[in-house]
Amino acid sequence: MIASLYIGSKTFIHNGIDTNPDVFKKLLELNGLIQKLKNTPDNIFYVNVNDLLTTRLLQDGATINDIISDSRKINRDVSTIFLLLFEVCKPVNLNFKDLLDYLTLEDEDNCNALVVFNQIGDVPQSKQVISNIMGWLQFRRYYLGKYPKTADYFIAEAGKYFEKLIIHPDNTRYIKEFIQSHSRKLVNSLAALNDHFINDLKRSQKAYPEFLNDFAINHGIDGASLEGKKSDKFNFVFYEGTDGEFIAYCESHLKIYKDDYNRRMHCRIYFKKPAVEKKDPLIYVGFIGKHL
């Protein structure tokens, strides 16, 4: 799916609260997002320069044009960030009403959003991308759940938006019967696993089985547990580049009791307990499907 991401005057509207350092931090985060995505074919940035330069950016009323012409107002690097924005983004001439019409257009191959520093009230939330990497991830995950297409597509896209998860490629077979019925629930569960599991486990003082139960409760998941019986069926072979085979014991699992339409249809996500003592630990997901 190609995401068209629009930057314009509404992107930078001051919320009346942010200090100059707050604004600078958001600019740096936007810069990080653009740097991450500028060479990806499925994320295209557009900029509307018509009224951008006159947009108020700082609490004292300073505009973007003021910042570019006098970088001392906030930080010496800010001008460079805006120059990069103009260089990377494709120019577009849309007034806000026309942009709102564009944002309503979507299908399984295309979606559109306005990039914003802060949520704004006159644009649907699903059509806004908070201008940082996590905001973009939430946006792309939302559309992956809405338009999962095929099992092959879903697993390939999941690799982009859940960077701490290593999902076994055989799951393209396992999830075929669940991809249309459980896509939103799967995205929500994978997001909790990716975003919170490692840090929560590092902080936990509880035994692992009890931690799993608490994790499910804290993150709105139907359940999480261990199977309770050791078995070779939980062994999944992964290949790690030049390191060869790696066997992950994926007994831990998240439980999904109902599908996206509230029908009672069980699905589970089996994964290996991450080695949180290691630097930058990953979570190996061996199986997504019915009870093993």
C-alpha positions as MATLAB code, in Angstrom:
seq = 'MIASLYIGSKTFIHNGIDTNPDVFKKLLELNGLIQKLKNTPDNIFYVNVNDLLTTRLLQDGATINDIISDSRKINRDVSTIFLLLFEVCKPVNLNFKDLLDYLTLEDEDNCNALVVFNQIGDVPQSKQVISNIMGWLQFRRYYLGKYPKTADYFIAEAGKYFEKLIIHPDNTRYIKEFIQSHSRKLVNSLAALNDHFINDLKRSQKAYPEFLNDFAINHGIDGASLEGKKSDKFNFVFYEGTDGEFIAYCESHLKIYKDDYNRRMHCRIYFKKPAVEKKDPLIYVGFIGKHL';
ca = [
       0.000    0.000    0.000;
       1.314    3.449   -0.945;
       0.835    6.157    1.674;
       0.696    9.757    0.453;
       1.718   11.972    3.380;
       0.876   15.673    3.107;
       2.725   18.492    4.852;
       1.216   21.968    4.896;
       0.291   24.885    7.132;
      -1.909   22.677    9.327;
       1.115   20.486   10.047;
       2.892   23.132   12.099;
       0.033   25.027   13.757;
       1.153   25.951   17.267;
      -0.952   24.407   20.023;
      -0.544   27.378   22.347;
       1.406   25.288   24.856;
       4.703   24.159   23.319;
       7.858   26.016   24.254;
      10.526   26.659   21.651;
      12.464   23.526   22.735;
       9.227   21.504   22.426;
       8.770   22.737   18.860;
      12.403   22.021   18.039;
      12.041   18.476   19.363;
       9.027   17.904   17.107;
      10.957   19.290   14.146;
      13.802   16.869   14.867;
      11.311   13.996   15.082;
       9.780   15.026   11.753;
      13.264   15.158   10.277;
      13.938   11.649   11.596;
      10.723   10.396   10.032;
      11.545   11.929    6.647;
      15.081   10.555    6.756;
      13.755    7.060    7.545;
      11.174    7.076    4.768;
      12.657    9.257    2.025;
      13.919    6.292   -0.016;
      10.966    3.964    0.546;
       8.713    3.541   -2.499;
       5.515    3.099   -0.485;
       5.702    6.366    1.511;
       5.565    9.582   -0.518;
       5.760   13.035    1.098;
       4.043   16.049   -0.451;
       4.410   19.654    0.685;
       2.052   22.574    0.073;
       4.302   25.623    0.060;
       1.596   28.202   -0.746;
       0.903   29.317    2.808;
       3.562   27.313    4.630;
       6.034   30.146    5.090;
       3.471   32.354    6.844;
       2.446   29.633    9.314;
       3.045   30.486   12.972;
       5.591   28.062   14.398;
       6.708   29.429   17.765;
       4.922   30.606   20.868;
       5.983   34.225   20.255;
       4.312   34.214   16.836;
       7.432   33.638   14.748;
       6.584   32.090   11.375;
       8.407   29.450    9.392;
       9.725   32.211    7.119;
      11.084   33.998   10.195;
      12.877   30.835   11.254;
      14.421   30.200    7.865;
      15.579   33.778    7.432;
      16.864   34.094   11.017;
      17.881   30.706   12.429;
      18.885   32.289   15.753;
      15.217   32.313   16.773;
      15.290   28.632   17.720;
      18.254   26.538   16.590;
      20.873   26.709   13.865;
      19.830   23.317   12.428;
      16.187   24.226   11.865;
      16.767   25.947    8.547;
      18.541   22.816    7.340;
      15.534   20.701    8.339;
      13.147   22.863    6.333;
      15.478   22.874    3.338;
      15.536   19.060    3.478;
      11.749   19.044    3.665;
      11.485   21.143    0.524;
      14.070   18.958   -1.213;
      12.561   15.558   -0.371;
       8.839   16.322   -0.579;
       7.018   16.613   -3.862;
       5.323   20.010   -4.324;
       1.541   20.090   -4.393;
      -0.891   22.991   -4.672;
      -3.962   22.118   -2.618;
      -6.089   24.331   -0.424;
      -7.303   22.762    2.803;
     -10.760   21.922    1.446;
      -9.265   20.087   -1.541;
      -6.855   18.289    0.760;
      -9.734   17.062    2.926;
     -11.308   15.594   -0.208;
      -8.048   13.823   -1.067;
      -7.805   12.380    2.421;
     -11.124   10.569    1.989;
      -9.756    8.561   -0.954;
      -8.426    5.114   -0.074;
      -8.418    1.509   -1.176;
      -6.289   -1.545   -0.470;
      -3.420   -0.070   -2.512;
      -3.489    3.612   -1.519;
      -4.095    5.758    1.551;
      -3.631    9.428    2.403;
      -2.895   11.396    5.557;
      -1.991   14.832    6.854;
       1.246   14.969    8.846;
       0.700   16.975   12.053;
       2.648   18.077   15.116;
      -0.528   17.814   17.216;
      -3.923   16.207   16.645;
      -6.335   18.675   15.043;
     -10.087   18.565   15.318;
     -11.208   19.143   11.729;
      -9.521   16.033   10.268;
     -10.520   12.414   11.085;
      -7.979   10.855   13.442;
      -7.275    7.984   11.039;
      -6.239   10.576    8.441;
      -3.570   12.175   10.623;
       0.002   11.052   11.203;
       1.697   12.468   14.280;
       5.030   13.655   12.893;
       7.341   11.047   14.382;
       8.216    7.426   13.715;
       5.740    6.026   16.238;
       2.945    8.146   14.762;
       3.758    6.770   11.324;
       3.880    3.203   12.658;
       0.451    3.588   14.235;
      -0.920    4.909   10.957;
       0.550    2.103    8.868;
      -0.551   -0.535   11.368;
      -4.100    0.814   11.271;
      -4.239    0.355    7.517;
      -2.592   -3.053    7.666;
      -5.423   -4.148    9.935;
      -8.020   -2.547    7.673;
      -6.607   -3.870    4.391;
      -4.677   -7.097    5.146;
      -4.992   -8.312    1.539;
      -3.351  -11.748    1.593;
      -1.381  -13.759    4.140;
       1.839  -13.166    2.156;
       1.228   -9.417    2.088;
       0.312   -9.251    5.775;
       3.458  -11.052    6.946;
       5.694   -8.988    4.647;
       4.164   -5.704    5.844;
       4.280   -6.787    9.483;
       8.057   -7.044    9.130;
       8.139   -3.298    8.400;
       5.922   -2.113   11.237;
       6.898   -4.479   14.070;
      10.668   -4.151   14.030;
      11.299   -6.027   17.297;
       9.458   -9.113   16.034;
      10.998  -11.818   13.856;
       7.985  -13.595   12.384;
       8.591  -17.054   10.959;
       7.936  -17.004    7.182;
       5.820  -20.176    7.371;
       3.126  -18.067    8.996;
       2.033  -17.130    5.494;
       0.497  -20.626    5.495;
      -0.697  -20.700    9.075;
      -2.720  -17.460    9.061;
      -4.536  -17.905    5.763;
      -7.809  -18.811    7.442;
      -7.493  -15.912    9.920;
      -6.258  -13.049    7.782;
      -9.672  -11.704    6.755;
     -11.419  -12.354   10.065;
      -8.741  -11.405   12.623;
      -6.532   -8.806   10.936;
      -7.293   -5.942   13.358;
      -6.974   -8.168   16.430;
      -3.703   -9.571   15.086;
      -2.302   -6.082   14.499;
      -3.296   -4.941   17.996;
      -1.735   -8.021   19.614;
       1.471   -7.776   17.574;
       1.699   -4.074   18.451;
       1.470   -4.814   22.187;
       4.076   -7.551   21.833;
       6.422   -5.336   19.814;
       6.034   -2.087   21.737;
       5.717   -3.193   25.351;
       6.642   -6.810   26.062;
      10.417   -6.444   26.425;
      10.317   -3.327   28.609;
       7.484   -4.700   30.740;
       9.404   -7.947   31.270;
      12.572   -6.061   32.232;
      10.651   -4.163   34.915;
       8.617   -7.078   36.209;
       9.439   -8.681   39.561;
       6.934  -11.502   39.085;
       7.362  -15.086   37.945;
       7.065  -15.375   34.167;
       3.640  -17.142   34.065;
       2.163  -14.466   36.327;
       3.809  -11.735   34.259;
       2.152  -13.092   31.099;
      -1.268  -12.891   32.695;
      -0.636   -9.316   33.873;
       0.701   -8.327   30.451;
      -2.534   -9.426   28.779;
      -4.649   -7.496   31.291;
      -2.540   -4.339   31.067;
      -2.618   -4.209   27.266;
      -6.177   -5.280   26.530;
      -5.331   -8.746   25.208;
      -7.738  -11.630   25.746;
      -5.085  -13.733   27.460;
      -1.436  -14.774   27.622;
       0.160  -17.868   29.127;
       2.491  -20.812   28.728;
       1.238  -24.158   27.439;
       2.540  -25.853   30.561;
       3.970  -28.991   28.935;
       7.335  -29.158   27.226;
       7.065  -30.351   23.623;
       9.067  -30.320   20.405;
       6.045  -28.844   18.633;
       7.090  -25.441   20.017;
      10.477  -25.582   18.272;
      10.715  -23.366   15.211;
      13.793  -23.052   13.027;
      14.841  -19.537   12.075;
      17.706  -18.542    9.792;
      19.800  -15.561   10.854;
      21.862  -14.461    7.874;
      25.358  -15.941    7.969;
      24.790  -17.400   11.454;
      22.798  -20.331   10.095;
      19.958  -22.089   11.878;
      18.530  -20.920   15.155;
      15.888  -22.927   17.025;
      13.411  -20.790   18.985;
      11.251  -22.458   21.611;
       7.924  -20.647   21.193;
       5.746  -21.838   24.049;
       4.613  -18.424   25.311;
       1.476  -17.245   23.554;
      -1.048  -14.444   23.317;
      -4.683  -15.475   23.034;
      -7.382  -14.026   20.811;
     -10.847  -15.376   21.670;
     -12.989  -13.447   19.188;
     -12.430  -12.148   15.686;
     -12.850   -8.560   14.475;
     -16.597   -9.132   14.113;
     -17.028  -10.392   17.700;
     -17.499  -13.985   16.598;
     -15.986  -16.608   18.887;
     -13.025  -17.798   16.810;
      -9.817  -18.544   18.697;
      -6.385  -17.575   17.388;
      -3.012  -17.580   19.131;
       0.398  -15.988   18.672;
       3.223  -18.272   19.876;
       6.610  -16.697   20.592;
       9.915  -17.242   22.351;
      10.490  -15.526   25.674;
      12.975  -12.765   24.776;
      16.426  -12.693   26.329;
      16.008   -9.271   27.930;
      19.513   -9.369   29.410;
      20.944   -9.010   25.895;
      21.417   -5.729   24.077;
      18.526   -4.954   21.697;
      16.647   -8.230   22.271;
      14.172   -9.476   19.673;
      11.026  -11.569   19.947;
      10.776  -14.651   17.724;
       7.203  -15.399   16.655;
       6.986  -19.020   15.585;
       3.309  -19.584   14.954;
       0.135  -17.544   14.417;
      -2.990  -19.662   14.148;
      -5.012  -22.241   15.999;
      -3.967  -23.989   19.187;
      -0.749  -25.946   18.632;
];
